[in-house]
CSV table of C-alpha atoms (C1' of nucleotides) in Angstrom, one decimal:
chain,number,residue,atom,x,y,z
A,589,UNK,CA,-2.3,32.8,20.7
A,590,UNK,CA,1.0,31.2,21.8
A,591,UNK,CA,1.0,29.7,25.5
A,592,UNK,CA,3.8,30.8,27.7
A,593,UNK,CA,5.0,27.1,27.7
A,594,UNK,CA,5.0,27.1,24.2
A,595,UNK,CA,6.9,30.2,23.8
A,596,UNK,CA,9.4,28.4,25.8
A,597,UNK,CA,9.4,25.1,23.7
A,598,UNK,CA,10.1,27.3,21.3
A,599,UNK,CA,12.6,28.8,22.3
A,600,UNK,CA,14.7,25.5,23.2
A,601,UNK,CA,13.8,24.4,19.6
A,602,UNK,CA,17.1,27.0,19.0
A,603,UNK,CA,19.3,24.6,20.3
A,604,UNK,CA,17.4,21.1,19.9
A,605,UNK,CA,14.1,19.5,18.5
A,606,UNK,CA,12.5,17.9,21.5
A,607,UNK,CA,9.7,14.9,21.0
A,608,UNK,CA,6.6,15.3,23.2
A,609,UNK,CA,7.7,13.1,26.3
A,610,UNK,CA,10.7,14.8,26.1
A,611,UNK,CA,9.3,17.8,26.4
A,612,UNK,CA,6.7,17.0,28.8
A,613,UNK,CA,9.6,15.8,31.6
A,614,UNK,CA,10.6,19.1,31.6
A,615,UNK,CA,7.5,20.9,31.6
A,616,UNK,CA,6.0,19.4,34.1
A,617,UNK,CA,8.4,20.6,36.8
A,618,UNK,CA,8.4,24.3,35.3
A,619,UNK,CA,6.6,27.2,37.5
A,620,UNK,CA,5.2,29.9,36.9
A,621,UNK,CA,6.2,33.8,38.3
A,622,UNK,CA,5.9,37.0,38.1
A,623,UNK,CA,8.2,40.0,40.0
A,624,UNK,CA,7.5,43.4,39.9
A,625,UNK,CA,9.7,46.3,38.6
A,626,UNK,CA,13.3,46.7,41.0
A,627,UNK,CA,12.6,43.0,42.6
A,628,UNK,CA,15.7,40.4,42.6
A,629,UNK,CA,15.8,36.8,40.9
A,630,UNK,CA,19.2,36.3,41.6
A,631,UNK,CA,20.9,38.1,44.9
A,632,UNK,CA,25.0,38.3,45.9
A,633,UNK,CA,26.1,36.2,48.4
A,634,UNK,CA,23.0,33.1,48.2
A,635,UNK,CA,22.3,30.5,46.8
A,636,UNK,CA,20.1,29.9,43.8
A,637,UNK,CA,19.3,26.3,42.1
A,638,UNK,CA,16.7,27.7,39.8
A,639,UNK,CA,17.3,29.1,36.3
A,640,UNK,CA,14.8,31.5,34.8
A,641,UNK,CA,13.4,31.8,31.3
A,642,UNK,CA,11.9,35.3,30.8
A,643,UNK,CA,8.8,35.6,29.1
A,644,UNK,CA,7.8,39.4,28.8
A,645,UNK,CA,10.3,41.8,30.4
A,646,UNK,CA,13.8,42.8,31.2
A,647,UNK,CA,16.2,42.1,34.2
A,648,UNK,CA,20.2,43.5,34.7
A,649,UNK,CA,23.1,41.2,36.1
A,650,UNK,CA,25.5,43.9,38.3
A,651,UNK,CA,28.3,43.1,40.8
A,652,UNK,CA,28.3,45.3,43.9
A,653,UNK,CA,31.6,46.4,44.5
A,654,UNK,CA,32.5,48.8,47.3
A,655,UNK,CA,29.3,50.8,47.7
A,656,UNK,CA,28.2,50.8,43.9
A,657,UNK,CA,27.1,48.9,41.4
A,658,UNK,CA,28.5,47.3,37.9
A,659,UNK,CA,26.2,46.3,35.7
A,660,UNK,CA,27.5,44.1,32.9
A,661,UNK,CA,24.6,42.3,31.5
A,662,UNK,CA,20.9,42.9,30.3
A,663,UNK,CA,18.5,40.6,30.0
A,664,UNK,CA,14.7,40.5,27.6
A,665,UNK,CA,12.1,38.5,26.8
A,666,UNK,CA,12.6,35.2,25.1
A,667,UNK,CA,16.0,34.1,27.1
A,668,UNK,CA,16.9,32.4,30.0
A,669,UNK,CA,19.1,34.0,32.6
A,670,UNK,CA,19.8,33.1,36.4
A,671,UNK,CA,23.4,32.7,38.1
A,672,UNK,CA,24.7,29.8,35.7
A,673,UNK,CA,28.0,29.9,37.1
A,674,UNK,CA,26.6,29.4,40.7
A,675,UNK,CA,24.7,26.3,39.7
A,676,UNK,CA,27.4,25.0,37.7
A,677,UNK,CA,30.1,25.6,40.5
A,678,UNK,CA,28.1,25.2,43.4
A,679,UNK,CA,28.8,28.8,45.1
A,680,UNK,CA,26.8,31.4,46.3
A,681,UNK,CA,26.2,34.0,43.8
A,682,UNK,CA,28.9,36.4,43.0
A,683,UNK,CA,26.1,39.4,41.6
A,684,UNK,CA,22.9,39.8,41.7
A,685,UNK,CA,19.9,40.0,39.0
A,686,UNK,CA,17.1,42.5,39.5
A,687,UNK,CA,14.2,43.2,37.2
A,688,UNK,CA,14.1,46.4,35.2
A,689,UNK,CA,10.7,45.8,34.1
A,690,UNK,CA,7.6,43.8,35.4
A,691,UNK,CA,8.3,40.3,34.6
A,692,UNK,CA,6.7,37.3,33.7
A,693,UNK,CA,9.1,34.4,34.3
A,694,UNK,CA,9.3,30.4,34.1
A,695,UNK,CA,11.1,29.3,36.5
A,696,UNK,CA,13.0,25.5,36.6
A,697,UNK,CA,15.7,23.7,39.0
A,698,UNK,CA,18.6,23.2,37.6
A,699,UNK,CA,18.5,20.0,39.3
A,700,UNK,CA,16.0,19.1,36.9
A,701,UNK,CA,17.9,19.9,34.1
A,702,UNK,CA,20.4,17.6,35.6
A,703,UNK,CA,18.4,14.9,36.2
A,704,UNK,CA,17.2,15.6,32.5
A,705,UNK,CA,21.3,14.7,31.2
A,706,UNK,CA,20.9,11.6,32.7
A,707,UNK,CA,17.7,10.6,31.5
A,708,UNK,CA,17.5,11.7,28.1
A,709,UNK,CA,20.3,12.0,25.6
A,710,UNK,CA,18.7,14.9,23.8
A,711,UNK,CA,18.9,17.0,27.3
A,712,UNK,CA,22.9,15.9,27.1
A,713,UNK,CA,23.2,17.7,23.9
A,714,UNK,CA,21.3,20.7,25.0
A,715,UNK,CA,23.6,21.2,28.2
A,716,UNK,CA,26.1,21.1,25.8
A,717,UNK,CA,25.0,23.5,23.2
A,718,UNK,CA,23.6,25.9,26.3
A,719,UNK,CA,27.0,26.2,27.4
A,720,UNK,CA,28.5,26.4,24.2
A,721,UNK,CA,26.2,29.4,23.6
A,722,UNK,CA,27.0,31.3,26.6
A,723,UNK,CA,30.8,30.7,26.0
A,724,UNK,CA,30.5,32.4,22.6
A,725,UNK,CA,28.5,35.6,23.8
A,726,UNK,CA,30.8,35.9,26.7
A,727,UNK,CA,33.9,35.4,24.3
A,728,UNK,CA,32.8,38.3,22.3
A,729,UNK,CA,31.8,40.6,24.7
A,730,UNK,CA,35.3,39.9,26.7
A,731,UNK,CA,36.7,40.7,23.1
A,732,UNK,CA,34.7,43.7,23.0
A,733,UNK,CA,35.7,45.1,25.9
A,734,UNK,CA,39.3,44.6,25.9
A,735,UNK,CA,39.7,45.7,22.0
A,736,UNK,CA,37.6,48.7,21.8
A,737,UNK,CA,37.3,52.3,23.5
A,738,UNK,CA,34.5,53.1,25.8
A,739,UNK,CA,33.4,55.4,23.0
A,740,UNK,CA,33.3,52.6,20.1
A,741,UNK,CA,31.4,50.1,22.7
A,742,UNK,CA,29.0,52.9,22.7
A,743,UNK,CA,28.5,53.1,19.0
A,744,UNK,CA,28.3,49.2,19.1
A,745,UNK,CA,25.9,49.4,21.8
A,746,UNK,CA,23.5,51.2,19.9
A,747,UNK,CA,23.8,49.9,16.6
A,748,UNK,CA,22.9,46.8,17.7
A,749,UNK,CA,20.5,47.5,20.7
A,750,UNK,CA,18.5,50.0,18.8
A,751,UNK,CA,16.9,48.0,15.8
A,752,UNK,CA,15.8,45.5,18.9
A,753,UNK,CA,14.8,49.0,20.7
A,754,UNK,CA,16.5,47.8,23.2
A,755,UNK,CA,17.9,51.0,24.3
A,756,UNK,CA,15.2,53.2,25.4
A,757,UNK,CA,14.8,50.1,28.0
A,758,UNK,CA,17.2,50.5,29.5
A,759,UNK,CA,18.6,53.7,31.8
A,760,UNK,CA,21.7,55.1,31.2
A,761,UNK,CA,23.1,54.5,34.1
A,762,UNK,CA,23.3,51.1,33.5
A,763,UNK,CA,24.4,50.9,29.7
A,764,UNK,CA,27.5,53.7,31.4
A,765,UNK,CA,28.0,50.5,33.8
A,766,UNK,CA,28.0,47.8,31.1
A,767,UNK,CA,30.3,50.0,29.2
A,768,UNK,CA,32.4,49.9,32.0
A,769,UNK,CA,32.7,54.0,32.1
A,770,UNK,CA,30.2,56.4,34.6
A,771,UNK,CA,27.5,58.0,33.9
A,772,UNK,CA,28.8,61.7,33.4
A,773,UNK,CA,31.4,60.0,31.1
A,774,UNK,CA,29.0,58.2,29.0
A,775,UNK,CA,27.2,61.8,28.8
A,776,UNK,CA,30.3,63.3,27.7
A,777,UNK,CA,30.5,60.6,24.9
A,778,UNK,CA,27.4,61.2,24.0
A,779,UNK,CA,28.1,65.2,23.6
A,780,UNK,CA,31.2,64.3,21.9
A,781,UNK,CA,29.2,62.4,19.1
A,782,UNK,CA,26.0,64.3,18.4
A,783,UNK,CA,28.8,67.4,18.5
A,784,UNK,CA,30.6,65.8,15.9
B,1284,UNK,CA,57.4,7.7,32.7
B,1285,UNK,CA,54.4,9.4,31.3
B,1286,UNK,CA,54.1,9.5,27.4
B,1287,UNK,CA,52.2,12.3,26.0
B,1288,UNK,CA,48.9,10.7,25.0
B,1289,UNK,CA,48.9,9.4,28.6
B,1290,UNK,CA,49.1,12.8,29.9
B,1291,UNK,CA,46.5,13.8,27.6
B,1292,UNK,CA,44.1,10.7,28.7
B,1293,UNK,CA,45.5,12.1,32.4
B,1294,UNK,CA,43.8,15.6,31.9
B,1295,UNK,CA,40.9,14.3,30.3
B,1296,UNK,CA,39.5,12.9,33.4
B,1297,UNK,CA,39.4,16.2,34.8
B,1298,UNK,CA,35.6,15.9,32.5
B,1299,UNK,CA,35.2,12.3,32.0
B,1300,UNK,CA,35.6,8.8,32.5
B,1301,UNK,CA,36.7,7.2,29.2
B,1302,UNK,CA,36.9,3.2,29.1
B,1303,UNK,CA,39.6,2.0,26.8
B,1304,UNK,CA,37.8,2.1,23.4
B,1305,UNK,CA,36.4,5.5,23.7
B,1306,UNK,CA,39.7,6.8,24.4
B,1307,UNK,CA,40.9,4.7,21.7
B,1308,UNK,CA,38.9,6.1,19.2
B,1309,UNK,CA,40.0,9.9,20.0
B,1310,UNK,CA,43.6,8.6,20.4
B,1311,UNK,CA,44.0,7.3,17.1
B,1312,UNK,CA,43.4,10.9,15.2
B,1313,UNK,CA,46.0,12.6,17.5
B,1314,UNK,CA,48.7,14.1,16.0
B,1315,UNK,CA,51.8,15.4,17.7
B,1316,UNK,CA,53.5,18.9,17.0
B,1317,UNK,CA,56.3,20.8,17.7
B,1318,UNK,CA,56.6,24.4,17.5
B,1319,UNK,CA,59.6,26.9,18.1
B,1320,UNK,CA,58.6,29.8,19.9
B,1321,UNK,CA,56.9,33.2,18.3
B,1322,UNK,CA,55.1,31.1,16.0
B,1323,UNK,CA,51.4,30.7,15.2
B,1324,UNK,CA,49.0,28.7,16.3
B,1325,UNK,CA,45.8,30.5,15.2
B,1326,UNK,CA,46.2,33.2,13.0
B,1327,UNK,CA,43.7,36.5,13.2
B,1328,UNK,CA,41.2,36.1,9.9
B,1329,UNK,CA,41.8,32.2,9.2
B,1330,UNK,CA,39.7,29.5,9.8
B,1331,UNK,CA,41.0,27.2,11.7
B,1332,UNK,CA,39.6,23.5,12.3
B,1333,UNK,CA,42.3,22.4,14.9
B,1334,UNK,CA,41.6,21.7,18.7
B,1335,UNK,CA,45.3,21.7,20.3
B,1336,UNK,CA,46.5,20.2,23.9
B,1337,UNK,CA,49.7,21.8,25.0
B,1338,UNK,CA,51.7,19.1,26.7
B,1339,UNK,CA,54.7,21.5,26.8
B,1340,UNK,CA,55.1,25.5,26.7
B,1341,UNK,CA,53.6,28.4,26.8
B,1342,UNK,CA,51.2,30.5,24.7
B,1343,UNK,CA,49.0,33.7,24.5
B,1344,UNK,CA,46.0,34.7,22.9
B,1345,UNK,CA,45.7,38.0,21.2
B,1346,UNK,CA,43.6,40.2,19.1
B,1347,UNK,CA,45.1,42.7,16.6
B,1348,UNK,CA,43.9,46.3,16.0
B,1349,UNK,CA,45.0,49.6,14.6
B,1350,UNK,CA,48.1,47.8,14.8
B,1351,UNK,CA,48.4,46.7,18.1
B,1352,UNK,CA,47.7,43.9,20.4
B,1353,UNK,CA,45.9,42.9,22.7
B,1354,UNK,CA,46.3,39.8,24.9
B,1355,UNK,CA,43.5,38.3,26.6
B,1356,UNK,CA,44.5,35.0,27.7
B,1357,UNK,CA,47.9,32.8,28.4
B,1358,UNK,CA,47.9,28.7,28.1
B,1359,UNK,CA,50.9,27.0,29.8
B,1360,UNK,CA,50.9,22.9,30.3
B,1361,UNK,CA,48.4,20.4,30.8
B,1362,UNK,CA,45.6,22.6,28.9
B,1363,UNK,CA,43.4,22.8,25.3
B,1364,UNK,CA,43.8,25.7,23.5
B,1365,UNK,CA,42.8,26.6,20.1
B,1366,UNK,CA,39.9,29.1,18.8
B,1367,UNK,CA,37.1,27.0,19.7
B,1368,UNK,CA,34.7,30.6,19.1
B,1369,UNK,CA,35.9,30.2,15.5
B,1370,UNK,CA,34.8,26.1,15.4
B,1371,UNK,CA,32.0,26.4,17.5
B,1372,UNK,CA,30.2,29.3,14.9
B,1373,UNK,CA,32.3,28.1,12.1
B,1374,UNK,CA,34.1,31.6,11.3
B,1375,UNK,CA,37.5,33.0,11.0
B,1376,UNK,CA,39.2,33.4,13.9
B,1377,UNK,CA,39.0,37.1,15.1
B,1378,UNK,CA,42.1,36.6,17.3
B,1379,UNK,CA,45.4,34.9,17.1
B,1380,UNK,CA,47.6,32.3,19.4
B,1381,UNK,CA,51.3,32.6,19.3
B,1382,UNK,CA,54.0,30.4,20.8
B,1383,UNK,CA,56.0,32.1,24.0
B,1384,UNK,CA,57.9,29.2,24.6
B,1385,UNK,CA,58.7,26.0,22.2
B,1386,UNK,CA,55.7,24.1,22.7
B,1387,UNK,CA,55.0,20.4,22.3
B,1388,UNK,CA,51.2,19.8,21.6
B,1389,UNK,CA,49.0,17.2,20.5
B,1390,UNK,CA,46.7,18.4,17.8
B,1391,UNK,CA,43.0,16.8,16.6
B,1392,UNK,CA,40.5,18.4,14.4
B,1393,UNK,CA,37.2,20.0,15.6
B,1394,UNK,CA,35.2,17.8,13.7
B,1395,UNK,CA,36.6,14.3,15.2
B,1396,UNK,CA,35.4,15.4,18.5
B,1397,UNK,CA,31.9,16.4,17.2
B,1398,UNK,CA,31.8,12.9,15.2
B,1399,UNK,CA,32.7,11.2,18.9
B,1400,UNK,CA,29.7,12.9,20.4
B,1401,UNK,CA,27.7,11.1,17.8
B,1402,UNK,CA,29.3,7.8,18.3
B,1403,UNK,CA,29.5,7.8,22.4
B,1404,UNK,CA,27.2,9.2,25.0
B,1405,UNK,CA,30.1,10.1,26.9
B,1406,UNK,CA,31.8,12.6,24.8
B,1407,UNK,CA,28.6,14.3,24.7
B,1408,UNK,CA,29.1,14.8,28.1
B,1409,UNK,CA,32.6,16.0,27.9
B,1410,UNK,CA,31.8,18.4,25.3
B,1411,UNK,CA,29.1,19.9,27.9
B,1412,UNK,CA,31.5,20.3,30.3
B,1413,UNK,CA,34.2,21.2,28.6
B,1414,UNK,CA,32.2,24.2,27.8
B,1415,UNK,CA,30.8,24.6,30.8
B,1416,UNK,CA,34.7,24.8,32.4
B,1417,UNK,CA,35.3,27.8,29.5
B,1418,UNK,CA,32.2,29.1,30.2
B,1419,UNK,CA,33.0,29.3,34.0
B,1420,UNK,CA,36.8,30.6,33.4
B,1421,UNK,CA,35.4,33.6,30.8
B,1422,UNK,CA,32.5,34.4,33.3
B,1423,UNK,CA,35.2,34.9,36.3
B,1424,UNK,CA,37.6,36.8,34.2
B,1425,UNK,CA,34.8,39.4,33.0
B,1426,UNK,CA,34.1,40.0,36.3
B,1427,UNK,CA,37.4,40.9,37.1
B,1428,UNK,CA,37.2,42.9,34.4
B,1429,UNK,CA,34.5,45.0,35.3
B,1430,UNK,CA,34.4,45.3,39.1
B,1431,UNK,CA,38.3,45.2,39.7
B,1432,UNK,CA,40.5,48.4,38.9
B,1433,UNK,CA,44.1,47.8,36.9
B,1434,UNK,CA,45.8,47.7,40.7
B,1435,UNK,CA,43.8,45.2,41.7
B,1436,UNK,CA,43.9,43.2,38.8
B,1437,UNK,CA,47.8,42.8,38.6
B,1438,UNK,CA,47.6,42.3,42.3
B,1439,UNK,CA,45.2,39.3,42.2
B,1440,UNK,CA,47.3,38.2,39.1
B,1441,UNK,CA,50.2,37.9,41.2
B,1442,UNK,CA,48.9,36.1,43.9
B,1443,UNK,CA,47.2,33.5,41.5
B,1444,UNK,CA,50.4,32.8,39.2
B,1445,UNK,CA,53.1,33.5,41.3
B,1446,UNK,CA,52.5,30.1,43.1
B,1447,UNK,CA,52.8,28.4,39.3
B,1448,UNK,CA,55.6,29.9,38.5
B,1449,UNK,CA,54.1,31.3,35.4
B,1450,UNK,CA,55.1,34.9,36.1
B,1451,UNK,CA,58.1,35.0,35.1
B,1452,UNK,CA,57.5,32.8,32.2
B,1453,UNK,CA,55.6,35.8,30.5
B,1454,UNK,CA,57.6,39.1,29.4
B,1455,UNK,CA,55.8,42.3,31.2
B,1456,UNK,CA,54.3,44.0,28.0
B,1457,UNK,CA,52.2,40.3,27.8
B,1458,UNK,CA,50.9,40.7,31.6
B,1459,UNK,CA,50.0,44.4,31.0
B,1460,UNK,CA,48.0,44.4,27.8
B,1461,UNK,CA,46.4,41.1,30.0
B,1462,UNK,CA,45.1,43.5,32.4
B,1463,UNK,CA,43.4,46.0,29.9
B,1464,UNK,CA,46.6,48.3,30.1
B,1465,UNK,CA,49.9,49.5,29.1
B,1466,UNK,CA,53.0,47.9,29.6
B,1467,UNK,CA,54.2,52.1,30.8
B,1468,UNK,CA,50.6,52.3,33.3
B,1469,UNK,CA,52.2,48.5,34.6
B,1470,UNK,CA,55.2,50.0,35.4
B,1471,UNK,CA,53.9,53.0,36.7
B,1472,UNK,CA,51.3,50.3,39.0
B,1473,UNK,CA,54.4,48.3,40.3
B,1474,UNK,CA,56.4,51.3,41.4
B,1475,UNK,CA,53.6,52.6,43.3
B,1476,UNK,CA,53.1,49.1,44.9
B,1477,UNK,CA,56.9,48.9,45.5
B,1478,UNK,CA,57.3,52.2,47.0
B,1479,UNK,CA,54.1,51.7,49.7
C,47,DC,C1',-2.2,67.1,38.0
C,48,DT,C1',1.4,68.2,41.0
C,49,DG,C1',4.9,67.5,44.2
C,50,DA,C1',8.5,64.2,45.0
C,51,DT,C1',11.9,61.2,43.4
C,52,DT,C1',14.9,59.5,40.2
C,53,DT,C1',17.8,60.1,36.3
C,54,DA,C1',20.7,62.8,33.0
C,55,DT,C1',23.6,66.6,32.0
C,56,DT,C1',27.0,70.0,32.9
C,57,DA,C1',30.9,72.2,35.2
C,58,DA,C1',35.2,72.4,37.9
C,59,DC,C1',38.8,70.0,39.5
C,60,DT,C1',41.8,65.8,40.3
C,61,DT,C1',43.9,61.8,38.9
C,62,DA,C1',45.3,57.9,36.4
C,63,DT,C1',46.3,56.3,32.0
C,64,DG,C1',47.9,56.9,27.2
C,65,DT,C1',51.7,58.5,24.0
C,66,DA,C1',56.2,59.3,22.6
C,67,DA,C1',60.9,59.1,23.3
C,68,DA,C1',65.1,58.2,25.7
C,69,DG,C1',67.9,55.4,28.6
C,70,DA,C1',68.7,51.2,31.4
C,71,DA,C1',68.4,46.4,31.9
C,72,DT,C1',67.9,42.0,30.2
C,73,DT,C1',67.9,38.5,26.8
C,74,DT,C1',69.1,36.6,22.5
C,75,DT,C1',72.1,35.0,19.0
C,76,DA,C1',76.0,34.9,16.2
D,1058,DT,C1',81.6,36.5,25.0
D,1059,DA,C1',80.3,40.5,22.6
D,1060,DA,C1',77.1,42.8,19.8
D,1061,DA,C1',72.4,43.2,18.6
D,1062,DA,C1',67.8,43.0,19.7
D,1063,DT,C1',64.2,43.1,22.9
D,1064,DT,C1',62.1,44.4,27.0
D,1065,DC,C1',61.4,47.4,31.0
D,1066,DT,C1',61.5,51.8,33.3
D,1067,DT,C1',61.4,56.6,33.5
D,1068,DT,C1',60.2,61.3,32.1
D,1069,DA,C1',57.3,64.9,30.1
D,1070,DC,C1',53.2,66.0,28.3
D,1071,DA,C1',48.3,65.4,26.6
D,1072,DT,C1',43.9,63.5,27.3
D,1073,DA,C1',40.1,61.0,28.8
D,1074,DA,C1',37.9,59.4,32.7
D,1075,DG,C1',36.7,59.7,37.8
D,1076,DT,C1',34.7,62.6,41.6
D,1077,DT,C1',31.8,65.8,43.5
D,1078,DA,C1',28.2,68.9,43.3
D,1079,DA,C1',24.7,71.7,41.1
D,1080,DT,C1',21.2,72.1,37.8
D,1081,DA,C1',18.0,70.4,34.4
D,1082,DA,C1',15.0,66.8,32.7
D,1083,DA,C1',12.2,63.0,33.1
D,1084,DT,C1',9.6,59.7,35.6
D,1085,DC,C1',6.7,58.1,39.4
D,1086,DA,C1',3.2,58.2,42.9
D,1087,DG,C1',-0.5,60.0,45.5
DNA sequence: CTGATTTATTAACTTATGTAAAGAATTTTA
DNA sequence: TAAAATTCTTTACATAAGTTAATAAATCAG
């Protein structure tokens, strides 16, 4: 049976091969959490310094605009989430993350991760290919969205969220935000294609 | 007077401090390019291995389909452009980058800079920030995306590039398609601004 | 299990945007 | 400088999406 550290060493061996004391500096100023269904990790307007790795569960990043909400990310197990930009530009946060599911969370400064760059070159290449890894998925969902119809995002959406089952997750509400349409309108798609 | 590798070296300390023989060691596979305007830079479904600084001009980014385009992004000055999506997951590019302006750019291959985060700590660092700064710039602009409607967009875009002067380096149809519309809505958006 | 709450669908109506085409204005270039 | 090409605006029409509200379905909590 694989530890929750471990699934988390693991999961960092996507981007570099730590040896143990590397490895250890990190882990010893990881903590542990868990946050019930609807609670927030992330909330507009403050501060956070810590980043999160989610171990079992699922979490949604919206912007509150004028009353309601857009959500434009989703978040499961096995990835790390938390307001990157806000750490990496020093603001408050400019949306909030709130579990979908009960979660069971690792949680880390990313003051330790900085002090990590400094202390150990392998933590200077992982920064790097962290970034590097949220450029590209934010490059091609920015593609995604200015290049295809609602409609098509929708039959992207699902051909790639169902196989992870993904979908049934996740309330409609929410996938109507991410596609950047409402909900009746994602219902009409939806009538439009199983019409079809 | 500044030559252009100086202006390069100039921007580069936006990331990092280089002493003489790291920059030396990037300066020395620079190459210098000129290009009329309407010409390509990155072309839709070629690899490209380039990494470009524009010391002169102006540029777009755009993706093709069903026969029209969409542009995402503008480069003026003092900036790197280039399809580092394509580099960084080694693939085609999905989108191209077209002159708007005669453009004088120094040009140096993706894989020099990966060999000079072998050979010196500090490049490392600079490619983690660099991609933390495209990170940061894509993160902003999908929010924009998302929570702002077409109005509000062209009106922030105003305020932000009418200071630079980059306005009315970039033909209306460009700006449009930039905020997720056509150039007729754009129009249609300025009249009503106009008119109130 | 059942009532309460939340979520999804449907309908009616309004509005903003897309499309196509024509004309005006601007820019390019020969 | 004048003709050609490109770009921008306007009009008319079609359509997809937003809004509001009502109903249906699913989920949650006691």
């Amino acid at each position: 049976m694989e530890s929750k550290t471990d699934q988390f060493r693991g999961y960092l061996k996507r981007f570099v091969e730590l040896t143990d004391p590397e490895w250890q500096a990190l882990e010893k100023e990881l903590t542990f959490r868990t946050l019930p269904k609807k609670r927030f990790l992330v909330q507009q307007g403050q501060r956070t310094k810590e980043l999160y790795f989610l171990v079992q569960g699922a979490a949604r990043l919206y912007y509150e605009k004028d009353g309601d909400e857009k959500t434009t990310y989703f978040f499961f197990e096995n990835n790390l989430l938390g307001d990157y930009l806000g750490c990496l530009a020093g603001q408050p946060s400019a949306m909030s993350i709130q579990t979908l599911e009960d979660c069971e969370l690792i949680a880390f400064r990313y003051e330790t991760l900085t002090a990590l760059y400094e202390q150990f070159p392998v933590y200077q290449i992982f920064g790097r290919k962290l970034a590097e890894y949220l450029f590209m998925g934010l490059d091609m969902r920015l593609a995604e969205l200015l290049t295809l119809t609602p409609e098509e995002r929708y039959l992207k959406f699902i051909s790639t969220s169902i196989k992870r089952k993904i979908i049934e997750r996740i309330p409609q509400q929410y996938i109507a935000s991410y596609l950047g349409i409402t909900p009746v309108s994602l219902s009409r798609i939806r009538r439009r294609i199983a019409d079809s």
